[in-house]
PDB file of C-alpha atoms in Angstrom:
ATOM      1  CA  MET A 231      16.230   7.957  23.499  1.00  0.00           C
ATOM      2  CA  LYS A 232      12.645   9.201  23.608  1.00  0.00           C
ATOM      3  CA  GLU A 233       9.983   7.170  25.421  1.00  0.00           C
ATOM      4  CA  LEU A 234       8.153   6.506  22.135  1.00  0.00           C
ATOM      5  CA  GLU A 235      11.386   5.143  20.635  1.00  0.00           C
ATOM      6  CA  LYS A 236      11.978   2.981  23.713  1.00  0.00           C
ATOM      7  CA  MET A 237       8.447   1.625  23.386  1.00  0.00           C
ATOM      8  CA  VAL A 238       8.898   0.489  19.791  1.00  0.00           C
ATOM      9  CA  SER A 239      12.374  -0.969  20.512  1.00  0.00           C
ATOM     10  CA  GLY A 240      11.076  -3.252  23.284  1.00  0.00           C
ATOM     11  CA  ALA A 241      12.780  -1.367  26.123  1.00  0.00           C
ATOM     12  CA  LEU A 242      11.040  -0.320  29.333  1.00  0.00           C
ATOM     13  CA  TYR A 243       9.329   3.023  28.854  1.00  0.00           C
ATOM     14  CA  PHE A 244       7.040   5.519  30.564  1.00  0.00           C
ATOM     15  CA  VAL A 245       3.867   6.918  29.019  1.00  0.00           C
ATOM     16  CA  ASP A 246       4.987  10.530  28.623  1.00  0.00           C
ATOM     17  CA  GLU A 247       3.223  13.362  26.769  1.00  0.00           C
ATOM     18  CA  GLU A 248       4.419  12.198  23.340  1.00  0.00           C
ATOM     19  CA  VAL A 249       3.253   8.615  23.928  1.00  0.00           C
ATOM     20  CA  ARG A 250      -0.053   9.896  25.319  1.00  0.00           C
ATOM     21  CA  LYS A 251      -0.615  12.054  22.218  1.00  0.00           C
ATOM     22  CA  SER A 252      -0.087   9.001  20.008  1.00  0.00           C
ATOM     23  CA  ILE A 253      -2.600   7.005  22.086  1.00  0.00           C
ATOM     24  CA  ASP A 254      -5.157   9.828  22.047  1.00  0.00           C
ATOM     25  CA  LYS A 255      -4.840  10.202  18.279  1.00  0.00           C
ATOM     26  CA  ALA A 256      -5.529   6.479  17.811  1.00  0.00           C
ATOM     27  CA  LYS A 257      -8.475   6.614  20.211  1.00  0.00           C
ATOM     28  CA  MET A 258     -10.065   9.414  18.210  1.00  0.00           C
ATOM     29  CA  ALA A 259      -9.512   7.539  14.928  1.00  0.00           C
ATOM     30  CA  CYS A 260     -11.068   4.379  16.385  1.00  0.00           C
ATOM     31  CA  TYR A 261     -13.970   6.391  17.777  1.00  0.00           C
ATOM     32  CA  LYS A 262     -14.699   7.902  14.358  1.00  0.00           C
ATOM     33  CA  TYR A 263     -14.343   4.493  12.699  1.00  0.00           C
ATOM     34  CA  ASN A 264     -16.707   2.825  15.157  1.00  0.00           C
ATOM     35  CA  GLN A 265     -19.393   5.527  14.753  1.00  0.00           C
ATOM     36  CA  LEU A 266     -19.650   5.170  10.984  1.00  0.00           C
ATOM     37  CA  PRO A 267     -22.553   3.249   9.412  1.00  0.00           C
ATOM     38  CA  PRO A 268     -21.762  -0.207   7.991  1.00  0.00           C
ATOM     39  CA  ASN A 269     -22.024   1.001   4.380  1.00  0.00           C
ATOM     40  CA  ALA A 270     -19.444   3.815   4.802  1.00  0.00           C
ATOM     41  CA  LYS A 271     -16.708   1.643   3.333  1.00  0.00           C
ATOM     42  CA  GLU A 272     -14.719   4.422   1.682  1.00  0.00           C
ATOM     43  CA  GLU A 273     -14.611   6.532   4.847  1.00  0.00           C
ATOM     44  CA  LYS A 274     -13.601   3.525   6.941  1.00  0.00           C
ATOM     45  CA  SER A 275     -10.874   2.616   4.478  1.00  0.00           C
ATOM     46  CA  GLU A 276      -9.545   6.176   4.617  1.00  0.00           C
ATOM     47  CA  ILE A 277      -9.390   6.148   8.428  1.00  0.00           C
ATOM     48  CA  LEU A 278      -7.494   2.846   8.515  1.00  0.00           C
ATOM     49  CA  ALA A 279      -5.105   4.051   5.797  1.00  0.00           C
ATOM     50  CA  HIS A 280      -4.104   6.995   8.008  1.00  0.00           C
ATOM     51  CA  LEU A 281      -4.173   4.993  11.249  1.00  0.00           C
ATOM     52  CA  PHE A 282      -2.089   1.955  10.225  1.00  0.00           C
ATOM     53  CA  ALA A 283       1.564   1.933   9.229  1.00  0.00           C
ATOM     54  CA  LYS A 284       0.745  -0.280   6.234  1.00  0.00           C
ATOM     55  CA  GLY A 285      -2.237  -1.838   4.516  1.00  0.00           C
ATOM     56  CA  GLY A 286      -5.139  -0.101   6.186  1.00  0.00           C
ATOM     57  CA  ARG A 287      -6.833   0.936   2.958  1.00  0.00           C
ATOM     58  CA  GLY A 288      -7.460  -2.649   1.876  1.00  0.00           C
ATOM     59  CA  ALA A 289      -8.442  -3.985   5.289  1.00  0.00           C
ATOM     60  CA  SER A 290     -11.969  -4.995   6.217  1.00  0.00           C
ATOM     61  CA  ILE A 291     -12.598  -4.649   9.952  1.00  0.00           C
ATOM     62  CA  GLU A 292     -16.029  -4.879  11.539  1.00  0.00           C
ATOM     63  CA  ALA A 293     -16.724  -2.260  14.197  1.00  0.00           C
ATOM     64  CA  PRO A 294     -16.007  -1.925  16.994  1.00  0.00           C
ATOM     65  CA  PHE A 295     -12.237  -1.990  16.592  1.00  0.00           C
ATOM     66  CA  HIS A 296      -9.660  -0.684  19.074  1.00  0.00           C
ATOM     67  CA  CYS A 297      -5.877  -0.192  19.051  1.00  0.00           C
ATOM     68  CA  ASP A 298      -3.274   1.694  21.085  1.00  0.00           C
ATOM     69  CA  HIS A 299      -1.377   3.573  18.374  1.00  0.00           C
ATOM     70  CA  GLY A 300      -2.138   2.139  14.945  1.00  0.00           C
ATOM     71  CA  THR A 301       1.254   3.310  13.694  1.00  0.00           C
ATOM     72  CA  ASN A 302       2.759  -0.060  14.646  1.00  0.00           C
ATOM     73  CA  ILE A 303       0.204  -2.143  12.721  1.00  0.00           C
ATOM     74  CA  HIS A 304       1.098  -3.612   9.313  1.00  0.00           C
ATOM     75  CA  VAL A 305      -1.544  -5.667   7.502  1.00  0.00           C
ATOM     76  CA  GLY A 306      -1.351  -7.551   4.216  1.00  0.00           C
ATOM     77  CA  GLU A 307      -3.868  -7.773   1.388  1.00  0.00           C
ATOM     78  CA  ASN A 308      -7.353  -9.174   2.050  1.00  0.00           C
ATOM     79  CA  PHE A 309      -7.168  -8.836   5.829  1.00  0.00           C
ATOM     80  CA  PHE A 310     -10.508  -9.345   7.589  1.00  0.00           C
ATOM     81  CA  ALA A 311     -11.294  -8.960  11.289  1.00  0.00           C
ATOM     82  CA  ASN A 312     -14.733  -9.608  12.735  1.00  0.00           C
ATOM     83  CA  TYR A 313     -16.375  -7.656  15.583  1.00  0.00           C
ATOM     84  CA  ASN A 314     -14.511  -6.497  18.709  1.00  0.00           C
ATOM     85  CA  CYS A 315     -10.945  -6.865  17.477  1.00  0.00           C
ATOM     86  CA  VAL A 316      -8.352  -5.368  19.859  1.00  0.00           C
ATOM     87  CA  MET A 317      -4.710  -4.711  18.924  1.00  0.00           C
ATOM     88  CA  LEU A 318      -2.494  -3.342  21.682  1.00  0.00           C
ATOM     89  CA  ASP A 319       0.295  -2.222  19.377  1.00  0.00           C
ATOM     90  CA  VAL A 320       2.949  -0.709  21.618  1.00  0.00           C
ATOM     91  CA  ALA A 321       5.283  -2.940  19.561  1.00  0.00           C
ATOM     92  CA  GLN A 322       5.038  -3.992  15.916  1.00  0.00           C
ATOM     93  CA  ILE A 323       2.086  -6.098  14.814  1.00  0.00           C
ATOM     94  CA  THR A 324       2.679  -7.644  11.383  1.00  0.00           C
ATOM     95  CA  ILE A 325      -0.174  -9.523   9.710  1.00  0.00           C
ATOM     96  CA  GLY A 326       0.262 -11.269   6.369  1.00  0.00           C
ATOM     97  CA  LYS A 327      -2.082 -11.440   3.399  1.00  0.00           C
ATOM     98  CA  ASN A 328      -5.386 -13.359   3.356  1.00  0.00           C
ATOM     99  CA  VAL A 329      -5.597 -13.464   7.159  1.00  0.00           C
ATOM    100  CA  LEU A 330      -8.978 -13.958   8.854  1.00  0.00           C
ATOM    101  CA  PHE A 331      -9.901 -13.061  12.457  1.00  0.00           C
ATOM    102  CA  GLY A 332     -13.075 -14.289  14.132  1.00  0.00           C
ATOM    103  CA  PRO A 333     -14.957 -12.102  16.642  1.00  0.00           C
ATOM    104  CA  ASN A 334     -13.187 -10.884  19.800  1.00  0.00           C
ATOM    105  CA  VAL A 335      -9.642 -11.624  18.639  1.00  0.00           C
ATOM    106  CA  SER A 336      -7.065  -9.795  20.766  1.00  0.00           C
ATOM    107  CA  LEU A 337      -3.394  -9.153  19.993  1.00  0.00           C
ATOM    108  CA  TYR A 338      -1.426  -7.981  23.039  1.00  0.00           C
ATOM    109  CA  THR A 339       2.120  -6.748  22.423  1.00  0.00           C
ATOM    110  CA  ALA A 340       2.042  -4.841  25.729  1.00  0.00           C
ATOM    111  CA  GLY A 341       3.429  -6.028  29.049  1.00  0.00           C
ATOM    112  CA  HIS A 342       4.228  -4.820  32.561  1.00  0.00           C
ATOM    113  CA  PRO A 343       7.039  -5.755  34.991  1.00  0.00           C
ATOM    114  CA  LEU A 344       6.292  -8.752  37.208  1.00  0.00           C
ATOM    115  CA  CYS A 345       7.834  -7.093  40.254  1.00  0.00           C
ATOM    116  CA  ALA A 346       5.176  -4.929  41.920  1.00  0.00           C
ATOM    117  CA  THR A 347       7.700  -2.227  42.888  1.00  0.00           C
ATOM    118  CA  GLU A 348       8.661  -1.669  39.247  1.00  0.00           C
ATOM    119  CA  ARG A 349       5.105  -2.108  38.012  1.00  0.00           C
ATOM    120  CA  CYS A 350       3.835   0.640  40.337  1.00  0.00           C
ATOM    121  CA  THR A 351       6.221   3.114  38.697  1.00  0.00           C
ATOM    122  CA  THR A 352       4.001   2.699  35.558  1.00  0.00           C
ATOM    123  CA  LEU A 353       6.897   1.297  33.515  1.00  0.00           C
ATOM    124  CA  GLU A 354       5.715  -0.721  30.506  1.00  0.00           C
ATOM    125  CA  PHE A 355       7.265  -2.701  27.649  1.00  0.00           C
ATOM    126  CA  GLY A 356       6.213  -4.331  24.397  1.00  0.00           C
ATOM    127  CA  TYR A 357       7.286  -7.211  22.176  1.00  0.00           C
ATOM    128  CA  PRO A 358       6.160  -7.797  18.564  1.00  0.00           C
ATOM    129  CA  ILE A 359       3.555 -10.163  17.152  1.00  0.00           C
ATOM    130  CA  THR A 360       3.832 -11.644  13.652  1.00  0.00           C
ATOM    131  CA  ILE A 361       1.088 -13.596  11.875  1.00  0.00           C
ATOM    132  CA  GLY A 362       1.958 -15.225   8.553  1.00  0.00           C
ATOM    133  CA  ASP A 363       0.002 -15.323   5.302  1.00  0.00           C
ATOM    134  CA  ASN A 364      -3.270 -17.242   5.018  1.00  0.00           C
ATOM    135  CA  CYS A 365      -3.842 -17.743   8.752  1.00  0.00           C
ATOM    136  CA  TRP A 366      -7.252 -18.062  10.403  1.00  0.00           C
ATOM    137  CA  LEU A 367      -7.736 -17.104  14.052  1.00  0.00           C
ATOM    138  CA  GLY A 368     -11.077 -18.241  15.484  1.00  0.00           C
ATOM    139  CA  GLY A 369     -13.292 -16.244  17.811  1.00  0.00           C
ATOM    140  CA  ASN A 370     -11.914 -15.173  21.211  1.00  0.00           C
ATOM    141  CA  VAL A 371      -8.303 -16.036  20.360  1.00  0.00           C
ATOM    142  CA  VAL A 372      -5.689 -14.147  22.403  1.00  0.00           C
ATOM    143  CA  ILE A 373      -2.123 -13.700  21.129  1.00  0.00           C
ATOM    144  CA  LEU A 374       0.441 -12.720  23.777  1.00  0.00           C
ATOM    145  CA  PRO A 375       3.612 -10.637  23.228  1.00  0.00           C
ATOM    146  CA  ASN A 376       6.630 -11.930  21.296  1.00  0.00           C
ATOM    147  CA  ILE A 377       4.670 -14.523  19.291  1.00  0.00           C
ATOM    148  CA  THR A 378       5.044 -15.638  15.674  1.00  0.00           C
ATOM    149  CA  ILE A 379       2.391 -17.726  13.932  1.00  0.00           C
ATOM    150  CA  GLY A 380       3.554 -19.412  10.745  1.00  0.00           C
ATOM    151  CA  GLU A 381       1.738 -19.155   7.439  1.00  0.00           C
ATOM    152  CA  ASN A 382      -1.399 -21.203   6.667  1.00  0.00           C
ATOM    153  CA  SER A 383      -1.984 -22.121  10.315  1.00  0.00           C
ATOM    154  CA  VAL A 384      -5.337 -22.164  12.112  1.00  0.00           C
ATOM    155  CA  ILE A 385      -5.810 -21.179  15.757  1.00  0.00           C
ATOM    156  CA  ALA A 386      -9.002 -22.662  17.209  1.00  0.00           C
ATOM    157  CA  ALA A 387     -11.609 -20.497  18.891  1.00  0.00           C
ATOM    158  CA  GLY A 388     -10.916 -19.624  22.524  1.00  0.00           C
ATOM    159  CA  SER A 389      -7.189 -20.380  22.347  1.00  0.00           C
ATOM    160  CA  ILE A 390      -4.525 -18.380  24.166  1.00  0.00           C
ATOM    161  CA  VAL A 391      -1.236 -18.418  22.267  1.00  0.00           C
ATOM    162  CA  THR A 392       1.764 -18.232  24.603  1.00  0.00           C
ATOM    163  CA  LYS A 393       4.418 -19.816  22.336  1.00  0.00           C
ATOM    164  CA  ASN A 394       5.308 -19.631  18.659  1.00  0.00           C
ATOM    165  CA  ILE A 395       3.176 -21.696  16.296  1.00  0.00           C
ATOM    166  CA  PRO A 396       4.786 -23.136  13.128  1.00  0.00           C
ATOM    167  CA  SER A 397       3.319 -23.066   9.628  1.00  0.00           C
ATOM    168  CA  ASN A 398       0.603 -25.415   8.352  1.00  0.00           C
ATOM    169  CA  VAL A 399      -0.794 -26.617  11.679  1.00  0.00           C
ATOM    170  CA  ILE A 400      -3.954 -26.432  13.762  1.00  0.00           C
ATOM    171  CA  ALA A 401      -3.404 -25.243  17.339  1.00  0.00           C
ATOM    172  CA  ALA A 402      -5.932 -25.112  20.164  1.00  0.00           C
ATOM    173  CA  GLY A 403      -6.291 -24.682  23.909  1.00  0.00           C
ATOM    174  CA  ASN A 404      -5.057 -22.624  26.844  1.00  0.00           C
ATOM    175  CA  PRO A 405      -2.166 -22.515  26.407  1.00  0.00           C
ATOM    176  CA  ALA A 406      -2.465 -23.291  22.701  1.00  0.00           C
ATOM    177  CA  LYS A 407      -0.819 -26.532  21.618  1.00  0.00           C
ATOM    178  CA  ILE A 408      -0.335 -28.028  18.179  1.00  0.00           C
ATOM    179  CA  MET A 409      -3.142 -30.523  17.537  1.00  0.00           C
ATOM    180  CA  ARG A 410      -2.030 -31.716  14.095  1.00  0.00           C
ATOM    181  CA  SER A 411      -0.692 -30.676  10.716  1.00  0.00           C
ATOM    182  CA  ILE A 412      -2.978 -29.436   7.974  1.00  0.00           C
ATOM    183  CA  THR A 413      -2.961 -32.088   5.235  1.00  0.00           C
ATOM    184  CA  ARG A 414      -4.130 -32.498   1.636  1.00  0.00           C
ATOM    185  CA  GLU A 415      -7.253 -34.190   2.982  1.00  0.00           C
ATOM    186  CA  ASP A 416      -8.249 -30.868   4.536  1.00  0.00           C
ATOM    187  CA  ALA A 417      -8.408 -29.394   1.032  1.00  0.00           C
ATOM    188  CA  MET A 418     -11.389 -31.668   0.370  1.00  0.00           C
ATOM    189  CA  PHE A 419     -13.274 -30.274   3.362  1.00  0.00           C
ATOM    190  CA  THR A 420     -16.521 -28.589   2.278  1.00  0.00           C
ATOM    191  CA  SER A 421     -19.636 -27.242   3.974  1.00  0.00           C
ATOM    192  CA  GLU A 422     -21.478 -30.383   2.840  1.00  0.00           C
ATOM    193  CA  HIS A 423     -18.839 -32.575   4.464  1.00  0.00           C
ATOM    194  CA  TYR A 424     -19.052 -30.479   7.635  1.00  0.00           C
ATOM    195  CA  ALA A 425     -22.838 -30.960   7.785  1.00  0.00           C
ATOM    196  CA  GLN A 426     -22.416 -34.722   7.410  1.00  0.00           C
ATOM    197  CA  THR A 427     -19.844 -34.949  10.190  1.00  0.00           C
ATOM    198  CA  GLN A 428     -22.175 -33.060  12.544  1.00  0.00           C
ATOM    199  CA  LYS A 429     -24.939 -35.644  12.017  1.00  0.00           C
ATOM    200  CA  LYS A 430     -22.711 -38.498  13.238  1.00  0.00           C
TER     201      LYS A 430
END
């Protein structure tokens, strides 16, 4: 099995020439993307369409954006990521439709052996990340490898997600914990209501 195949399968792998070429190709694509002016929407869409495995053409990502390979990233319709998004996609990253990322959101599928002897050999591994439809990740959220976030859930700003999060909940903290379910009352929440709660 080739090192690139090992990488995607979740097995330990080395960064050989083939893996390095994939990384370099993604770096160049990200560099071009990040140098474009804000109004170059068509050019940006074209870059993401070639970089991502699925859904890049419809994605809206504020520069700068960085990823390892791009070929392991699948995004649904109406995906938006704010500034400084990082996706270390040595394993599959699957993002549903209508997903919002605040600034500085980081998705890390990559990992290294805990034992220093193995780690010094430059062995690496990766586990997938899945984010369901209609999720909102606040600014500075970090998602660690092998995590699934259920649909409609909200991850509060600054949270580090170390365990799976079910659907229809709000999670917050380091490590992120479920704070409560999202209820019908939340559907009534408006900007006017938010302003009133801040005055109290």
